[in-house]
PDB file of C-alpha atoms in Angstrom:
ATOM      1  CA  MET A 197       0.000   0.000   0.000  1.00  0.00           C
ATOM      2  CA  ASP A 198       2.899   2.347   0.671  1.00  0.00           C
ATOM      3  CA  SER A 199       4.136   2.045  -2.913  1.00  0.00           C
ATOM      4  CA  MET A 200       0.680   2.996  -4.206  1.00  0.00           C
ATOM      5  CA  ASN A 201       0.636   5.992  -1.856  1.00  0.00           C
ATOM      6  CA  ASN A 202       4.072   7.007  -3.122  1.00  0.00           C
ATOM      7  CA  ILE A 203       2.953   6.728  -6.747  1.00  0.00           C
ATOM      8  CA  PHE A 204      -0.191   8.729  -5.992  1.00  0.00           C
ATOM      9  CA  SER A 205       1.887  11.376  -4.199  1.00  0.00           C
ATOM     10  CA  LEU A 206       4.370  11.581  -7.074  1.00  0.00           C
ATOM     11  CA  ILE A 207       1.540  11.997  -9.583  1.00  0.00           C
ATOM     12  CA  MET A 208       0.053  14.782  -7.461  1.00  0.00           C
ATOM     13  CA  LEU A 209       3.435  16.456  -7.121  1.00  0.00           C
ATOM     14  CA  GLY A 210       4.078  16.283 -10.865  1.00  0.00           C
ATOM     15  CA  CYS A 211       0.620  17.597 -11.693  1.00  0.00           C
ATOM     16  CA  GLY A 212       1.007  20.444  -9.205  1.00  0.00           C
ATOM     17  CA  ILE A 213       4.404  21.413 -10.584  1.00  0.00           C
ATOM     18  CA  TYR A 214       3.075  21.403 -14.153  1.00  0.00           C
ATOM     19  CA  CYS A 215       0.067  23.515 -13.169  1.00  0.00           C
ATOM     20  CA  LEU A 216       2.380  25.950 -11.383  1.00  0.00           C
ATOM     21  CA  TYR A 217       4.490  26.132 -14.556  1.00  0.00           C
ATOM     22  CA  VAL A 218       1.343  26.936 -16.588  1.00  0.00           C
ATOM     23  CA  TRP A 219       0.405  29.605 -14.035  1.00  0.00           C
ATOM     24  CA  LEU A 220       3.888  31.148 -14.279  1.00  0.00           C
ATOM     25  CA  ARG A 221       3.626  31.278 -18.076  1.00  0.00           C
ATOM     26  CA  ILE A 222       0.254  32.996 -17.835  1.00  0.00           C
ATOM     27  CA  HIS A 223       1.534  35.377 -15.170  1.00  0.00           C
ATOM     28  CA  ARG A 224       4.700  36.334 -17.060  1.00  0.00           C
ATOM     29  CA  THR A 225       3.449  36.513 -20.634  1.00  0.00           C
ATOM     30  CA  GLY A 226      -0.258  37.162 -20.131  1.00  0.00           C
ATOM     31  CA  GLU A 227      -1.007  34.526 -22.770  1.00  0.00           C
ATOM     32  CA  ILE A 228      -2.898  31.307 -22.140  1.00  0.00           C
ATOM     33  CA  PRO A 229      -0.816  28.370 -23.393  1.00  0.00           C
ATOM     34  CA  ALA A 230      -2.593  25.669 -25.359  1.00  0.00           C
ATOM     35  CA  ASN A 231      -2.944  22.756 -22.953  1.00  0.00           C
ATOM     36  CA  SER A 232      -5.604  20.318 -21.855  1.00  0.00           C
ATOM     37  CA  ILE A 233      -5.636  21.317 -18.189  1.00  0.00           C
ATOM     38  CA  ILE A 234      -7.300  24.704 -18.463  1.00  0.00           C
ATOM     39  CA  LEU A 235      -8.677  24.756 -22.003  1.00  0.00           C
ATOM     40  CA  PRO A 236     -11.743  22.667 -22.788  1.00  0.00           C
ATOM     41  CA  LYS A 237     -11.386  19.828 -25.274  1.00  0.00           C
ATOM     42  CA  ASP A 238     -11.359  20.991 -28.902  1.00  0.00           C
ATOM     43  CA  ARG A 239     -11.370  24.665 -27.870  1.00  0.00           C
ATOM     44  CA  THR A 240      -8.756  27.320 -28.503  1.00  0.00           C
ATOM     45  CA  MET A 241      -8.209  30.798 -27.176  1.00  0.00           C
ATOM     46  CA  ASP A 242      -9.265  32.120 -30.586  1.00  0.00           C
ATOM     47  CA  THR A 243     -12.848  31.053 -29.847  1.00  0.00           C
ATOM     48  CA  CYS A 244     -12.887  32.413 -26.283  1.00  0.00           C
ATOM     49  CA  LEU A 245     -15.488  35.151 -25.801  1.00  0.00           C
ATOM     50  CA  ASP A 246     -13.337  37.309 -23.474  1.00  0.00           C
ATOM     51  CA  PRO A 247      -9.691  36.157 -23.169  1.00  0.00           C
ATOM     52  CA  GLU A 248      -8.677  38.824 -20.646  1.00  0.00           C
ATOM     53  CA  GLN A 249     -11.524  38.051 -18.295  1.00  0.00           C
ATOM     54  CA  PHE A 250     -10.815  34.340 -18.759  1.00  0.00           C
ATOM     55  CA  ARG A 251      -7.206  34.908 -17.721  1.00  0.00           C
ATOM     56  CA  ASP A 252      -8.327  36.878 -14.668  1.00  0.00           C
ATOM     57  CA  TYR A 253     -10.763  34.084 -13.760  1.00  0.00           C
ATOM     58  CA  ILE A 254      -8.437  31.106 -14.165  1.00  0.00           C
ATOM     59  CA  GLN A 255      -5.170  32.529 -12.848  1.00  0.00           C
ATOM     60  CA  PRO A 256      -5.905  32.664  -9.076  1.00  0.00           C
ATOM     61  CA  ARG A 257      -7.755  29.347  -9.136  1.00  0.00           C
ATOM     62  CA  LEU A 258      -4.889  27.658 -10.962  1.00  0.00           C
ATOM     63  CA  LEU A 259      -2.402  29.039  -8.431  1.00  0.00           C
ATOM     64  CA  VAL A 260      -4.432  27.799  -5.448  1.00  0.00           C
ATOM     65  CA  PHE A 261      -4.902  24.393  -7.086  1.00  0.00           C
ATOM     66  CA  SER A 262      -1.181  24.121  -7.908  1.00  0.00           C
ATOM     67  CA  ILE A 263      -0.009  25.010  -4.414  1.00  0.00           C
ATOM     68  CA  LEU A 264      -2.476  22.689  -2.682  1.00  0.00           C
ATOM     69  CA  ILE A 265      -1.704  19.727  -4.939  1.00  0.00           C
ATOM     70  CA  ILE A 266       2.047  20.270  -4.508  1.00  0.00           C
ATOM     71  CA  LEU A 267       1.598  20.408  -0.725  1.00  0.00           C
ATOM     72  CA  PHE A 268      -0.506  17.237  -0.709  1.00  0.00           C
ATOM     73  CA  GLY A 269       2.077  15.471  -2.884  1.00  0.00           C
ATOM     74  CA  VAL A 270       4.994  16.498  -0.667  1.00  0.00           C
ATOM     75  CA  PHE A 271       3.048  15.649   2.485  1.00  0.00           C
ATOM     76  CA  GLY A 272       2.195  12.226   1.053  1.00  0.00           C
ATOM     77  CA  LEU A 273       5.854  11.480   0.316  1.00  0.00           C
ATOM     78  CA  VAL A 274       6.965  12.692   3.749  1.00  0.00           C
ATOM     79  CA  ASP A 275       4.157  10.788   5.426  1.00  0.00           C
ATOM     80  CA  ALA A 276       5.192   7.582   3.645  1.00  0.00           C
ATOM     81  CA  GLN A 277       8.596   7.858   5.308  1.00  0.00           C
ATOM     82  CA  LEU A 278       7.618   9.156   8.747  1.00  0.00           C
ATOM     83  CA  ASN A 279       4.065   7.783   9.151  1.00  0.00           C
ATOM     84  CA  LEU A 280       2.803  11.080  10.532  1.00  0.00           C
ATOM     85  CA  VAL A 281      -0.877  10.403   9.871  1.00  0.00           C
ATOM     86  CA  VAL A 282      -0.731   6.920  11.366  1.00  0.00           C
ATOM     87  CA  SER A 283       0.935   8.210  14.523  1.00  0.00           C
ATOM     88  CA  LEU A 284      -1.619  11.022  14.671  1.00  0.00           C
ATOM     89  CA  ALA A 285      -4.444   8.484  14.484  1.00  0.00           C
ATOM     90  CA  ASP A 286      -2.975   6.134  17.116  1.00  0.00           C
ATOM     91  CA  GLY A 287      -5.264   5.706  20.068  1.00  0.00           C
ATOM     92  CA  LEU A 288      -8.416   6.203  18.014  1.00  0.00           C
ATOM     93  CA  SER A 289     -10.956   3.492  17.366  1.00  0.00           C
ATOM     94  CA  PRO A 290     -10.157   1.444  14.241  1.00  0.00           C
ATOM     95  CA  LEU A 291     -12.969   3.000  12.210  1.00  0.00           C
ATOM     96  CA  LEU A 292     -12.081   6.551  13.227  1.00  0.00           C
ATOM     97  CA  ARG A 293      -8.396   5.816  12.639  1.00  0.00           C
ATOM     98  CA  LEU A 294      -9.140   4.629   9.102  1.00  0.00           C
ATOM     99  CA  LEU A 295     -11.303   7.697   8.486  1.00  0.00           C
ATOM    100  CA  VAL A 296      -8.517  10.066   9.593  1.00  0.00           C
ATOM    101  CA  ILE A 297      -5.946   8.299   7.422  1.00  0.00           C
ATOM    102  CA  GLU A 298      -8.199   8.245   4.347  1.00  0.00           C
ATOM    103  CA  LEU A 299      -9.332  11.825   4.896  1.00  0.00           C
ATOM    104  CA  VAL A 300      -5.806  13.195   4.921  1.00  0.00           C
ATOM    105  CA  ASN A 301      -4.343  10.949   2.219  1.00  0.00           C
ATOM    106  CA  PHE A 302      -7.160  10.797  -0.314  1.00  0.00           C
ATOM    107  CA  LEU A 303     -10.321  12.731   0.455  1.00  0.00           C
ATOM    108  CA  LEU A 304      -8.785  16.189   0.901  1.00  0.00           C
ATOM    109  CA  PRO A 305      -6.772  16.021  -2.354  1.00  0.00           C
ATOM    110  CA  PHE A 306      -9.819  14.592  -4.127  1.00  0.00           C
ATOM    111  CA  ALA A 307     -11.952  17.478  -2.824  1.00  0.00           C
ATOM    112  CA  VAL A 308      -9.421  19.976  -4.233  1.00  0.00           C
ATOM    113  CA  VAL A 309      -9.525  18.233  -7.630  1.00  0.00           C
ATOM    114  CA  ILE A 310     -13.337  18.287  -7.591  1.00  0.00           C
ATOM    115  CA  TRP A 311     -13.316  22.005  -6.689  1.00  0.00           C
ATOM    116  CA  PHE A 312     -10.964  22.782  -9.579  1.00  0.00           C
ATOM    117  CA  GLY A 313     -13.077  20.662 -11.939  1.00  0.00           C
ATOM    118  CA  VAL A 314     -16.175  22.645 -10.959  1.00  0.00           C
ATOM    119  CA  CYS A 315     -14.259  25.877 -11.601  1.00  0.00           C
ATOM    120  CA  LEU A 316     -13.254  24.596 -15.046  1.00  0.00           C
ATOM    121  CA  TYR A 317     -16.835  23.568 -15.829  1.00  0.00           C
ATOM    122  CA  ARG A 318     -18.164  27.012 -14.870  1.00  0.00           C
ATOM    123  CA  MET A 319     -15.379  28.657 -16.845  1.00  0.00           C
ATOM    124  CA  GLN A 320     -16.264  26.653 -19.952  1.00  0.00           C
ATOM    125  CA  LYS A 321     -19.918  27.680 -19.747  1.00  0.00           C
ATOM    126  CA  GLN A 322     -19.035  31.328 -19.164  1.00  0.00           C
ATOM    127  CA  PHE A 323     -16.320  31.880 -21.759  1.00  0.00           C
ATOM    128  CA  TRP A 324     -17.262  29.543 -24.647  1.00  0.00           C
TER     129      TRP A 324
END
């Protein structure tokens, strides 16, 4: 199970770093790069109704998403070595212990991904 947690943490870390890179490109150049993370499938910036407002909408959300996913990825890798969550949950009932471990390792990152997905869905309806 630890190797799966490490793989999951590495995927989160890589995704967060890539999203931060995309945010930096937007922040520095002001242009939205063509990628599948923030642009809807089969859409380009040429068909966007208001590119400047789109940039203002997506930029802070992408930064928050990037930072949180990077933090969850790093925490997952550190936790795999030090077992911080398991030691935190020691002394709890088995069901509550499992809930704490799953909440920190999977449910919180999943909630952040769902939040960002909802933001992308709203953005697609608003700007295309």
